[in-house]
Coordinates of C-alpha atoms in Angstrom, one line a residue:
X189 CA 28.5 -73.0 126.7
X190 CA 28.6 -76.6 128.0
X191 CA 29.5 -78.2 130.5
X192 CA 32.0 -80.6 129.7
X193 CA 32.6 -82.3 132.9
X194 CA 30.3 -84.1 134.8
X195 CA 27.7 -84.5 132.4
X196 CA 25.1 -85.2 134.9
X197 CA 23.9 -81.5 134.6
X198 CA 23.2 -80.2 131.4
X199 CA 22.4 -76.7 130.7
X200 CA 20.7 -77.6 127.3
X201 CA 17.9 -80.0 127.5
X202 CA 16.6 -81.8 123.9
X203 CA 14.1 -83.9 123.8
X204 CA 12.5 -85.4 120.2
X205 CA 10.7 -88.2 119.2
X206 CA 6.8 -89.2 118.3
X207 CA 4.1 -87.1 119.4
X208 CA 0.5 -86.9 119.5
X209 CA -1.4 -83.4 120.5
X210 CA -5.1 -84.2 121.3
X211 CA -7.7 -81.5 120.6
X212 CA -11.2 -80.4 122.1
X213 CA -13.7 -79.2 119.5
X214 CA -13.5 -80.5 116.4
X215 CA -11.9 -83.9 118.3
X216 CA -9.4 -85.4 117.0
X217 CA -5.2 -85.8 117.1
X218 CA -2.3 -84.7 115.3
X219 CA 1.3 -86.6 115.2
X220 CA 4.0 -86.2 114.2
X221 CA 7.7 -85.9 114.6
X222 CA 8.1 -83.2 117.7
X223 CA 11.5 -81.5 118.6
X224 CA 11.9 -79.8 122.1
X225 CA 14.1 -77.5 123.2
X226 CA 15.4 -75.5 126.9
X227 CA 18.2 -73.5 127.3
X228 CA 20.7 -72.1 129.7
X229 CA 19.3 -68.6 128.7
X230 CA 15.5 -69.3 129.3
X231 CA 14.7 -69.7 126.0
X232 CA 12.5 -72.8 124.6
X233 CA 11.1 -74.3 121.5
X234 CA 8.3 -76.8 121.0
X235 CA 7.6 -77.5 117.3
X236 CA 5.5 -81.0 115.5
X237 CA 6.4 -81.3 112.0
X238 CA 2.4 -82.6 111.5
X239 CA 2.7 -86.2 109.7
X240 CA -1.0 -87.4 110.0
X241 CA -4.1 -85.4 110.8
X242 CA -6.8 -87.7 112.7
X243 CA -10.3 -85.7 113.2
X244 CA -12.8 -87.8 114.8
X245 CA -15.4 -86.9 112.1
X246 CA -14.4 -86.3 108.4
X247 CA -13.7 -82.3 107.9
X248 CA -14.7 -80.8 104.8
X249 CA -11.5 -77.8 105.1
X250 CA -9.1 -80.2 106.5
X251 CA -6.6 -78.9 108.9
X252 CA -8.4 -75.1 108.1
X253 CA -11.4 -77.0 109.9
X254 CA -9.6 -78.6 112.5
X255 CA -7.4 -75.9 113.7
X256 CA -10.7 -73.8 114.1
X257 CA -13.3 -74.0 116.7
X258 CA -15.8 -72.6 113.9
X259 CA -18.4 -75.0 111.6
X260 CA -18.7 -74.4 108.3
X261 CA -22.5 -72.9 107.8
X262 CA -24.4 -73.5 105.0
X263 CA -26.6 -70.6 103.5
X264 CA -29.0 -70.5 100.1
X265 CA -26.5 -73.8 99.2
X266 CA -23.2 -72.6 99.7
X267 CA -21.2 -73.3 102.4
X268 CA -19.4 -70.1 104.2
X269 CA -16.0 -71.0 106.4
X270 CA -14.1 -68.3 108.2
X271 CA -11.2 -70.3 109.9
X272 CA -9.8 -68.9 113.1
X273 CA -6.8 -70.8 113.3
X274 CA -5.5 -72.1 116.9
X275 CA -9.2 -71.8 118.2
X276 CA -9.7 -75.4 118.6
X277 CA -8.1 -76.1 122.3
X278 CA -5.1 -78.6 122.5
X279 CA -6.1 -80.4 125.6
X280 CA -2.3 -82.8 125.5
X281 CA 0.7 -82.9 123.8
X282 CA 2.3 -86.3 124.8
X283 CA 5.7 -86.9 123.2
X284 CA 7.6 -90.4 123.2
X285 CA 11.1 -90.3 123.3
X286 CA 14.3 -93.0 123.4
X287 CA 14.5 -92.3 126.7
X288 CA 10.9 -91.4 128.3
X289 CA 8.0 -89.4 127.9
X290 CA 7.6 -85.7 127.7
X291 CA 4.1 -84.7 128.3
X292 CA 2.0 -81.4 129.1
X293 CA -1.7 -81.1 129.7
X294 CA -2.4 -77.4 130.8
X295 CA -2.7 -74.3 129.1
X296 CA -1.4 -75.1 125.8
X297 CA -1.0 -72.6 123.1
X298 CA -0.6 -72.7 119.9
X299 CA 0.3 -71.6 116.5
X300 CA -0.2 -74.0 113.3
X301 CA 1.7 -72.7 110.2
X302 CA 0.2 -74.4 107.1
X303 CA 2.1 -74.0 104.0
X304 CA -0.9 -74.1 100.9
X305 CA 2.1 -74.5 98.4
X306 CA 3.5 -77.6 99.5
X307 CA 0.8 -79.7 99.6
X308 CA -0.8 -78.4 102.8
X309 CA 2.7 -79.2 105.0
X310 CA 2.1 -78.2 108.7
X311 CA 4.0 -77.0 111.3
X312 CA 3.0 -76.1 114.7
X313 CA 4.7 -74.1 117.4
X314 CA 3.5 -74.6 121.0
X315 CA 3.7 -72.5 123.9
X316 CA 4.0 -74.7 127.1
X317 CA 3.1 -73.0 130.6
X318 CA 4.4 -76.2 132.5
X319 CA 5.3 -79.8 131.1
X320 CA 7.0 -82.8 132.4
X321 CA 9.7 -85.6 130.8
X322 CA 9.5 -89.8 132.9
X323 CA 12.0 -91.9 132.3
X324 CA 11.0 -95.3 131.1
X325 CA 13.0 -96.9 134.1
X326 CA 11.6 -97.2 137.4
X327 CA 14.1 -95.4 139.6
X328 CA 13.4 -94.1 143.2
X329 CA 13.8 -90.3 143.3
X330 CA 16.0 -89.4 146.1
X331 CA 17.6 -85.9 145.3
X332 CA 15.8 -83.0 143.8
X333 CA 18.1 -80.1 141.8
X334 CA 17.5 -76.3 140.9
X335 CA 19.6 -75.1 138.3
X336 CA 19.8 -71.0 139.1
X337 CA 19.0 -68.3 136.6
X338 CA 21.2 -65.4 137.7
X339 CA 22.6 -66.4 141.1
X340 CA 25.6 -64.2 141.4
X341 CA 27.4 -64.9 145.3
X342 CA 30.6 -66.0 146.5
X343 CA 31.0 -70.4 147.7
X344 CA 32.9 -70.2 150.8
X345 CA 31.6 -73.2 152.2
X346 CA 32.8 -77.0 152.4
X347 CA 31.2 -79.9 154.4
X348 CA 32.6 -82.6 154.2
X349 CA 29.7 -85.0 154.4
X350 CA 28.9 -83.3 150.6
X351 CA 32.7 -84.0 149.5
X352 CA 31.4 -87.4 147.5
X353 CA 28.0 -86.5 146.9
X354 CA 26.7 -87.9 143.6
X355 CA 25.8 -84.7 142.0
X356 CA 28.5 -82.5 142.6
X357 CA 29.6 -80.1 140.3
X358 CA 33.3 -80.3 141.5
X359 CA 36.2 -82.3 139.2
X360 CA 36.9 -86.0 140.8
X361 CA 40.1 -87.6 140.1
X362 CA 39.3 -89.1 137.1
X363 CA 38.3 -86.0 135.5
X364 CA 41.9 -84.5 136.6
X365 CA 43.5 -87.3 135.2
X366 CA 41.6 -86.6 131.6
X367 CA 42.2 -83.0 132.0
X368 CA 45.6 -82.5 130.3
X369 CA 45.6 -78.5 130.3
X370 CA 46.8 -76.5 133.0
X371 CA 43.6 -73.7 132.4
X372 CA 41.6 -76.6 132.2
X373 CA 42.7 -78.0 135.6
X374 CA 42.6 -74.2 137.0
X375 CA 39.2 -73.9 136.4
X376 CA 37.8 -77.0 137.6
X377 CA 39.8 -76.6 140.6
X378 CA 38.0 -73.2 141.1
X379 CA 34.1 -73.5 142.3
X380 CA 34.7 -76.1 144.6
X381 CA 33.0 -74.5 147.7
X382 CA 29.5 -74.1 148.2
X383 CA 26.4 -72.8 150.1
X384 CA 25.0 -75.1 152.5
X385 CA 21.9 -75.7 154.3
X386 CA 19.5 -77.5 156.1
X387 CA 15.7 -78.3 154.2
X388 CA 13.2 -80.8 156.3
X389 CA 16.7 -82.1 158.3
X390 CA 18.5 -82.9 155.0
X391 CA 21.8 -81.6 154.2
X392 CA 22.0 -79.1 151.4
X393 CA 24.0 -77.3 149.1
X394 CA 24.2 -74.2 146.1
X395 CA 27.5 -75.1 143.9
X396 CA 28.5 -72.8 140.9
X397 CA 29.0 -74.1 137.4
X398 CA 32.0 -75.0 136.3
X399 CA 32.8 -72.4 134.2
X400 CA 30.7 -69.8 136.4
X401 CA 32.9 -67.0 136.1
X402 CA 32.5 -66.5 132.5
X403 CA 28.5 -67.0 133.1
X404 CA 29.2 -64.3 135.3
X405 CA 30.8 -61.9 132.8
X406 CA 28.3 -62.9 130.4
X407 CA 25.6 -60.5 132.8
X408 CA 27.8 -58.0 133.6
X409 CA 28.6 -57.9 130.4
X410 CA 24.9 -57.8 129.3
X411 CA 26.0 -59.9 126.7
X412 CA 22.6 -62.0 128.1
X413 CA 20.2 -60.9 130.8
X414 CA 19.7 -64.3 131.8
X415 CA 21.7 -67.6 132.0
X416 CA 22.0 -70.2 134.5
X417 CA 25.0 -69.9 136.9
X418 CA 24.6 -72.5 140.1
X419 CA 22.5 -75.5 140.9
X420 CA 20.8 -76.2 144.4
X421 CA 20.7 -79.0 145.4
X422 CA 18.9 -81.6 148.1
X423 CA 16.9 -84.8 149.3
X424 CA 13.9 -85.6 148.6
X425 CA 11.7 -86.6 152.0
X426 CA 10.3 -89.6 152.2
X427 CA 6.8 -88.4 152.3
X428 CA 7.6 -86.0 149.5
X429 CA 9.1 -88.7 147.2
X430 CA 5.4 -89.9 146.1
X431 CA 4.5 -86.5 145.5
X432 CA 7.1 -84.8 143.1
X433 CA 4.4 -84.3 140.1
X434 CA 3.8 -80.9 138.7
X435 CA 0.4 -80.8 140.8
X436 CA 2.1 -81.0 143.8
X437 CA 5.4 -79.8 143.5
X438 CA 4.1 -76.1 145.0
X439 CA 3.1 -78.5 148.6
X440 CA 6.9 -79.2 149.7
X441 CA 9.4 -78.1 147.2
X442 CA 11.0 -74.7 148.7
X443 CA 10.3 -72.7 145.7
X444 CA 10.3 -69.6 148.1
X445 CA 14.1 -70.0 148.3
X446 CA 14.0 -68.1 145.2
X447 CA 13.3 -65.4 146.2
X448 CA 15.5 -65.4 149.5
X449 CA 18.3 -66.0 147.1
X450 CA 16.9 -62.8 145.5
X451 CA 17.0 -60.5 148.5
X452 CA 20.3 -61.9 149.7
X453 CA 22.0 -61.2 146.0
X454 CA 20.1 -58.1 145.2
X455 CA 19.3 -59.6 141.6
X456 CA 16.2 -61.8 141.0
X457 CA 16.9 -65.4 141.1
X458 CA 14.5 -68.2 139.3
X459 CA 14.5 -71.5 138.3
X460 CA 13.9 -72.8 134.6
X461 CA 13.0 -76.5 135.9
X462 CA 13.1 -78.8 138.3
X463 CA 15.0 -82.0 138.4
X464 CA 14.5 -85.3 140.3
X465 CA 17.3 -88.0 140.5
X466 CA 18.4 -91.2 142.0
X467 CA 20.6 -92.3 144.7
X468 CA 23.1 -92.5 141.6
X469 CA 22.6 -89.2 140.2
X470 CA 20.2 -91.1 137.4
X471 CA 17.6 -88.4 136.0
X472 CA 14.0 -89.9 137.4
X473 CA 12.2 -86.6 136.4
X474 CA 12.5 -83.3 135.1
X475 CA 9.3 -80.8 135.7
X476 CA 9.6 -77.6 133.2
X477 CA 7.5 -74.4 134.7
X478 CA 7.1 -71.5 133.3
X479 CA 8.9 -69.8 135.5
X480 CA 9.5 -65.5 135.3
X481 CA 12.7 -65.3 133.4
X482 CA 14.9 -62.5 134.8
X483 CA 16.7 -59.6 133.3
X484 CA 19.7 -59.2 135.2
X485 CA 20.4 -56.1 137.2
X486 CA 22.9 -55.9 140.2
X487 CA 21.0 -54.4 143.5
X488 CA 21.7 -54.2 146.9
X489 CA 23.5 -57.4 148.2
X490 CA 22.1 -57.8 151.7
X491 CA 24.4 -60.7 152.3
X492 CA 27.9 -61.0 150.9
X493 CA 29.4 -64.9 151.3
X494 CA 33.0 -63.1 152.1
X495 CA 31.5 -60.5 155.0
X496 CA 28.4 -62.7 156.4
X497 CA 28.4 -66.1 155.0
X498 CA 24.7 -65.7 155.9
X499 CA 22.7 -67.0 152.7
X500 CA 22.5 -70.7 153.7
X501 CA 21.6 -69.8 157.2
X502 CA 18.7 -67.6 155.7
X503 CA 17.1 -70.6 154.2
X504 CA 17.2 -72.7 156.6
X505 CA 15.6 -70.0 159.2
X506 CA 13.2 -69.1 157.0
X507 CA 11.1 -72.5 156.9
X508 CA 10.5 -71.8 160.7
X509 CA 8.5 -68.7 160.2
X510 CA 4.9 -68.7 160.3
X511 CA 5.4 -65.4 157.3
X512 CA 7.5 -68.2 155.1
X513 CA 5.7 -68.4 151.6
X514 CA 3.0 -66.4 152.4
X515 CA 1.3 -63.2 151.8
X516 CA 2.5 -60.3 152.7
X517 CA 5.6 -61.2 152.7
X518 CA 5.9 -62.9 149.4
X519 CA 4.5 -59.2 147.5
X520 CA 6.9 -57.8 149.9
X521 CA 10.3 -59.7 148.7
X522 CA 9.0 -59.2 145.2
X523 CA 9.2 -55.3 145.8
X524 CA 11.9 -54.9 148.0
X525 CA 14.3 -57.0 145.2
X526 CA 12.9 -54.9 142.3
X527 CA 13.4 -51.5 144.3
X528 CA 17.0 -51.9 144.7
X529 CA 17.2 -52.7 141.1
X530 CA 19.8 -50.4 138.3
X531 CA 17.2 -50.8 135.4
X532 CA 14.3 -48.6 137.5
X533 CA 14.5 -44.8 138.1
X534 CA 14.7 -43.4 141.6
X535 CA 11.1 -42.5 141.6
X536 CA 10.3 -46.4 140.6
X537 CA 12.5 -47.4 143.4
X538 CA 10.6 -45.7 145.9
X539 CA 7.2 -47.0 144.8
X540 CA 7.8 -50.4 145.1
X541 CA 9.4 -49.2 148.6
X542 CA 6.2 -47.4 149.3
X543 CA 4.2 -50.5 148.0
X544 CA 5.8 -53.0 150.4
X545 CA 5.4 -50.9 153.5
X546 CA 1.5 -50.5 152.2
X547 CA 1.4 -54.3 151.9
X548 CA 3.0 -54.4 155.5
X549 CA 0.5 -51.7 157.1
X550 CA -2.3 -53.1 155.8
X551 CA -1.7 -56.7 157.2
X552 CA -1.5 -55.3 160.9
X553 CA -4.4 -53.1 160.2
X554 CA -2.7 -50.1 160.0
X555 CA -3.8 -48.4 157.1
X556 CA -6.9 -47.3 158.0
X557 CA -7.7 -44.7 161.0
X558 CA -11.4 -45.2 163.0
X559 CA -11.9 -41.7 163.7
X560 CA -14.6 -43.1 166.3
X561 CA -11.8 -43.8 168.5
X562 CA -11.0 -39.9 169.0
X563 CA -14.7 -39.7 171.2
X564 CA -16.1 -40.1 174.4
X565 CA -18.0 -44.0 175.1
X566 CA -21.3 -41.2 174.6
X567 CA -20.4 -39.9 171.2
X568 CA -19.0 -42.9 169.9
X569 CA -22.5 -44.7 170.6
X570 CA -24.3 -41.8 169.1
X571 CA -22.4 -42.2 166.0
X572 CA -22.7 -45.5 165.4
X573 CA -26.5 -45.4 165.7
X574 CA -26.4 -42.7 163.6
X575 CA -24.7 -44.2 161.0
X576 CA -26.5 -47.8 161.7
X577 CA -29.8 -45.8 160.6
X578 CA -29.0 -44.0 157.6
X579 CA -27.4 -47.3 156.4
X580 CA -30.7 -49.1 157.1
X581 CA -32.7 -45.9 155.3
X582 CA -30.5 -46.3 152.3
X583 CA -30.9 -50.0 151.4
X584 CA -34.9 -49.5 152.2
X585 CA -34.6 -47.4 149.4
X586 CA -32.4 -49.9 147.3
X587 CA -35.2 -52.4 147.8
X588 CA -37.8 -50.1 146.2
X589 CA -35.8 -48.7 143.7
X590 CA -37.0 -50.3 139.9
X591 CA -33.7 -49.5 138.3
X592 CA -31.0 -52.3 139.1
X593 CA -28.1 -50.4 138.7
X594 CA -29.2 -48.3 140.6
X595 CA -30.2 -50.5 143.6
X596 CA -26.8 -51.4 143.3
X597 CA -24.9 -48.3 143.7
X598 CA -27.4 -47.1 146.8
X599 CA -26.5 -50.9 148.3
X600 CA -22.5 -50.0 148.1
X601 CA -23.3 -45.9 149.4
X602 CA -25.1 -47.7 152.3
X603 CA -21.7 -50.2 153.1
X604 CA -20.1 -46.7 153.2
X605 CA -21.9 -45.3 155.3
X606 CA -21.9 -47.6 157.7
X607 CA -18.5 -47.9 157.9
X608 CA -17.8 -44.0 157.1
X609 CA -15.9 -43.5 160.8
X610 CA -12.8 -44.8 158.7
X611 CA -10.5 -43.5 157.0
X612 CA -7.2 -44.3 154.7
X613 CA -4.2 -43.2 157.1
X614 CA -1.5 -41.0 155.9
X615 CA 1.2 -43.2 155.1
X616 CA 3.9 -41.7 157.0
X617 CA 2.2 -42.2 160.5
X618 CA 1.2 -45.9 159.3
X619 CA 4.5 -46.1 158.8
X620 CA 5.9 -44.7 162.2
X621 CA 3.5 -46.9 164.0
X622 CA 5.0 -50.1 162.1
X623 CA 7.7 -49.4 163.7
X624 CA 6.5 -48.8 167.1
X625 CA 4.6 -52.0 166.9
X626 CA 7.6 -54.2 165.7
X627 CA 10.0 -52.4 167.8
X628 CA 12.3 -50.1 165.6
X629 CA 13.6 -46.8 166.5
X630 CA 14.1 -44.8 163.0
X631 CA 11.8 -42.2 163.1
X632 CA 12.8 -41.3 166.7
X633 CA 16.4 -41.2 165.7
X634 CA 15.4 -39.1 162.3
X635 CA 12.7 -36.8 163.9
X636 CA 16.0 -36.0 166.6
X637 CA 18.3 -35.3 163.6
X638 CA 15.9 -32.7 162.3
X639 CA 15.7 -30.7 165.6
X640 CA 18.9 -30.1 165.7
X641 CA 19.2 -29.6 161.9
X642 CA 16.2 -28.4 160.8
X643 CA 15.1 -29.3 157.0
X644 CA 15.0 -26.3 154.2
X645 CA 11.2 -27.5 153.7
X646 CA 10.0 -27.0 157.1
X647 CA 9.3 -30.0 157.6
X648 CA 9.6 -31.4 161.3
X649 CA 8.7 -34.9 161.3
X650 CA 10.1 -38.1 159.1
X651 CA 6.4 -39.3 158.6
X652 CA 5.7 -36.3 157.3
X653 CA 8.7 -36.3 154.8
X654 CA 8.1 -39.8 153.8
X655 CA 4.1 -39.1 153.0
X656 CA 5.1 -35.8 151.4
X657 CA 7.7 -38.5 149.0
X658 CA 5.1 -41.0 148.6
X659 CA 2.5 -38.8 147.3
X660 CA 5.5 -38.1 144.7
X661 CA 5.8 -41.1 143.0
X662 CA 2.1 -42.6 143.8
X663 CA 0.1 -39.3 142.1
X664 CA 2.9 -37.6 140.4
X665 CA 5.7 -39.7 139.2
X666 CA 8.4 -37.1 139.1
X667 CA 10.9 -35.4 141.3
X668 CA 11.9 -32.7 139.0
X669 CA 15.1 -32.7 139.9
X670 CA 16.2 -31.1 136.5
X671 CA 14.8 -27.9 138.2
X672 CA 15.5 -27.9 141.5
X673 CA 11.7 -28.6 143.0
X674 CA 13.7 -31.5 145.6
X675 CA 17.3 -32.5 146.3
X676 CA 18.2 -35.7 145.2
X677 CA 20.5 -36.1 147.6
X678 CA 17.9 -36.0 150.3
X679 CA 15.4 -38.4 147.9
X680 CA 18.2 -40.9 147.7
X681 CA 19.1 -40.5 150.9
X682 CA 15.5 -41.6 152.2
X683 CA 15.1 -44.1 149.6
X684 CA 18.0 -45.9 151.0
X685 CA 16.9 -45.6 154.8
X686 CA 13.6 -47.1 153.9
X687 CA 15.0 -50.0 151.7
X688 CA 17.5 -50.7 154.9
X689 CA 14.5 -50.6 157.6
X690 CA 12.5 -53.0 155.0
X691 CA 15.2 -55.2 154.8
X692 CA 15.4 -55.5 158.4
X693 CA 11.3 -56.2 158.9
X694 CA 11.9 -59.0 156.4
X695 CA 14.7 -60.8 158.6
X696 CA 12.5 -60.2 161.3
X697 CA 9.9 -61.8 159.8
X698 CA 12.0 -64.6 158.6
X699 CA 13.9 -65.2 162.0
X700 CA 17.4 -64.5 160.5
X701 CA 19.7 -62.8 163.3
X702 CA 22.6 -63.1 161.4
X703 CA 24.4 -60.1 160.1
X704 CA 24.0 -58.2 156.8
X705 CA 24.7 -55.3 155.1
X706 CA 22.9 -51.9 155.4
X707 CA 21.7 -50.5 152.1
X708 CA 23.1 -47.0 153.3
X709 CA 26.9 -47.8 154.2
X710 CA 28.7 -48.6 150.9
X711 CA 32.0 -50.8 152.3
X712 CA 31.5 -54.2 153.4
X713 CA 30.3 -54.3 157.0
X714 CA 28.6 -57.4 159.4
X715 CA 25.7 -55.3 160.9
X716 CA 23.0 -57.7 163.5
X717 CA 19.8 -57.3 161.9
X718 CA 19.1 -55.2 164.6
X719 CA 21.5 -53.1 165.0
X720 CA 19.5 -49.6 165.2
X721 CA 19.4 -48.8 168.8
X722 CA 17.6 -46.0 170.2
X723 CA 20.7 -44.1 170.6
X724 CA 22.5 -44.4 167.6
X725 CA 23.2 -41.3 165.5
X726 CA 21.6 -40.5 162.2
X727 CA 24.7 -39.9 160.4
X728 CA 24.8 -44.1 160.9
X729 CA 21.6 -44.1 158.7
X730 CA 22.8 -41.9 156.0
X731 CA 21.6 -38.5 157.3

């Protein structure tokens, strides 16, 4: 597929020209004619068809020698050589094209194909982790673009301060005029809304390719797990402007919109590169990262552009909170995105469920229980000097003890037991008292429910339910369902409630109180993020 209209965008980058790969040990440089290729399915190529070999010291195995961080040796007069090709660390690969430069300095690997038969002809095949292409012209960058792997949503949004913007995917008059078939004209017509939002007080905006519905058949399909569907698109600040190399691109570029646009789709959403262009839509830069390529999978979509309209509003919220591209929450997207995901059994669901509520727990220190905290001011003292003293004994005995490894283990028994008042906390109460502590009322709704309809397993409590589910998939891995051990129904059922309550901590977190849709109600429906009161019934959540 490609994009015949504005040809500002293209979904297929080439770049080829004269290159030069420096190397570490044996020194030296390769060149030779180098062909480069991305994608719109996240795949790449990076081959040198070598022309000239340049060692900085004469080898006596030639490109054997070079490509191998091994010496010959030479033993009784002979000389042994065991080559371990793609040993010998390429440090650059800097390639001059018509246009610019294409360049990469990190983490380059390698693989050098040498054909013996045809008088030692070389290819070599590189593996780029992150690379870069300047354009010879100086040009000012003033927009930066996101092409979208995966980004299935509906554009129901115009501004029109964005109706004349220089990189807009939409058909201008011109192209109309050139267009002379009716489908033709249909389909340009047809993405011409968009997502907006606002990024450090600049206007901004997610438009789908021009011929986006077919990319969109192509994953449903599963003709492709992965092909690029939208671009997002904004200014570049005027602080951030002398700062858009690969170095510092993770200091201001919103790269944790990706995985918003993850959580609101339900489907994981990356980037294969980064684009930088002028007040005219000119291409000043383009950064290539090694970014996780997707498979496709439709999830849960938290936020539909027909019900909520929500997913603009979400990234602009986000930047505000003090969570925004940090840890937990970043561990917790990842998680909550994968959970709701049709290529993972229900049992895998639930672990990455359970895994983002540990993640959660732990960061407001509830995963662990001080069991000191259960005694009298008296006892508690008593303990502690208790426990101070054999911690003392212990490493005395560390200091005299000969063996090292074992000095070591007594040194880690002593951490323990000065510190053995605390314990890992079931899950299920760590759980329940998240939810005190951030205000939600689930497990006082659930714990209700099973009063008045008590469960076939005896179980009384929610926490206890969702510890007895956890310990599941964490130690065992299977439900059994085939013979009847647990109802799936009732699995499902919680799975869902706890994706729904973890989607709602995440707004939270992010300051989004706009609406979205509950994992547990199947038609569309605008639901406030915070729409579980204390007095809402549990058939609301699924029970």
């Amino acid at each position: 597929m490609i994009q015949k209209r504005h040809n500002w965008f293209l979904t297929h980058i080439e770049y080829q020209g004269h290159g030069k790969a420096k190397f570490e040990d044996p020194k030296g440089i390769l060149e030779g004619h180098v062909l480069i290729r991305f994608n719109e399915f996240g795949n790449y190529t990076v081959e040198m068809d070598v022309e000239n070999c340049k060692p900085d010291q004469p080898l006596q195995f030639d490109l054997l020698e070079f490509f191998s961080a091994e010496k010959p040796i030479k033993e009784n007069g002979e000389i042994e050589f065991t080559p371990n090709l793609g040993s010998n660390k390429c440090i650059s690969l800097i390639v001059e094209t018509s246009d610019g430069v294409y360049s990469t300095t990190r983490n380059i690997i390698y693989n050098p194909i040498i054909s013996f038969s045809s008088n030692n002809q070389c290819k070599v095949v590189f593996y780029i982790v992150e690379s870069q292409f300047d354009v010879k012209q100086e040009r000012v960058p003033k927009y930066w673009v996101m092409p979208l792997f995966n980004f299935v949503s509906k554009f129901q949004q115009r501004n029109l301060q964005l109706d004349n913007h220089p990189l807009r995917i939409r058909p201008r008059q011109d192209d109309m005029q050139n267009t002379t078939s009716l489908a033709e004209r249909k389909e340009l017509l047809f993405p011409s809304n968009l997502i907006t939002f606002t990024f450090k007080n600049n206007l901004g905006f997610i438009e789908p390719l021009v011929d986006f519905s077919k990319r969109k058949n192509i994953l449903y399909s599963g003709q492709s797990q992965c092909v690029i569907t939208a671009v997002m698109i904004c200014e570049v600040d005027c602080q951030s402007c002398q700062s858009i190399d690969i170095e510092n691109l993770n200091t201001w570029l919103p790269l944790g919109f990706l995985s918003l646009l993850s959580l609101a789709t339900g489907t994981e959403v990356t980037s294969p590169w980064v684009e930088f262009r002028d007040v005219n839509g000119e291409i000043v830069k383009r950064i290539h990262r090694n970014f996780v390529k997707p498979t496709f999978s439709k999830g849960h979509t938290t936020i539909s552009e027909v019900t909520h309209q929500g997913t603009g509003y979400l990234l602009t919220c986000a930047q505000s909170s003090p969570y925004y591209c940090k840890q937990p929450l970043g561990s917790v997207l990842f998680d909550l995105v994968q959970s709701s995901s049709g290529n993972f059994t229900i049992e895998d669901k639930l672990n990455k469920i359970c895994r983002a509520f540990d993640s959660l727990c732990k960061y407001h220190n509830l995963d662990t229980q001080n069991l000191l905290l259960g005694l009298d001011s008296i006892n508690q003292e008593l303990v502690k000097n208790t426990l101070q003293s054999a911690a003392k004994n212990i490493r005395n005995i560390a200091k005299t003890t000969i063996d090292s490894q074992q000095s070591k283990l007594l040194k880690k028994i002593a951490d323990k037991t000065i510190n053995a008042s605390n314990k890992d906390r079931d899950f299920g109460l760590a759980v329940t008292d998240l939810l005190k502590k951030l205000g939600l009322h689930d497990e006082a709704i659930i714990d209700s429910h099973y009063q008045s309809n008590p469960r076939t397993d005896g179980t009384q409590h929610w926490s206890g339910v969702i510890s007895n589910y956890r310990g599941i998939v964490v130690h065992k891995g299977d439900f059994g369902f085939q013979v009847g051990t647990y109802d799936v129904h009732d699995v499902v059922r919680i799975t869902h409630h706890l994706h729904d309550i973890l989607v709602r901590i995440v707004f939270q977190m992010l300051g989004y109180n706009g609406t979205y849709q509950p994992t547990m109600i199947r038609v569309p429906v605008k639901k406030p993020v915070d729409w579980v009161k204390s007095n809402l019934s549990a058939k609301e959540l699924g029970y």
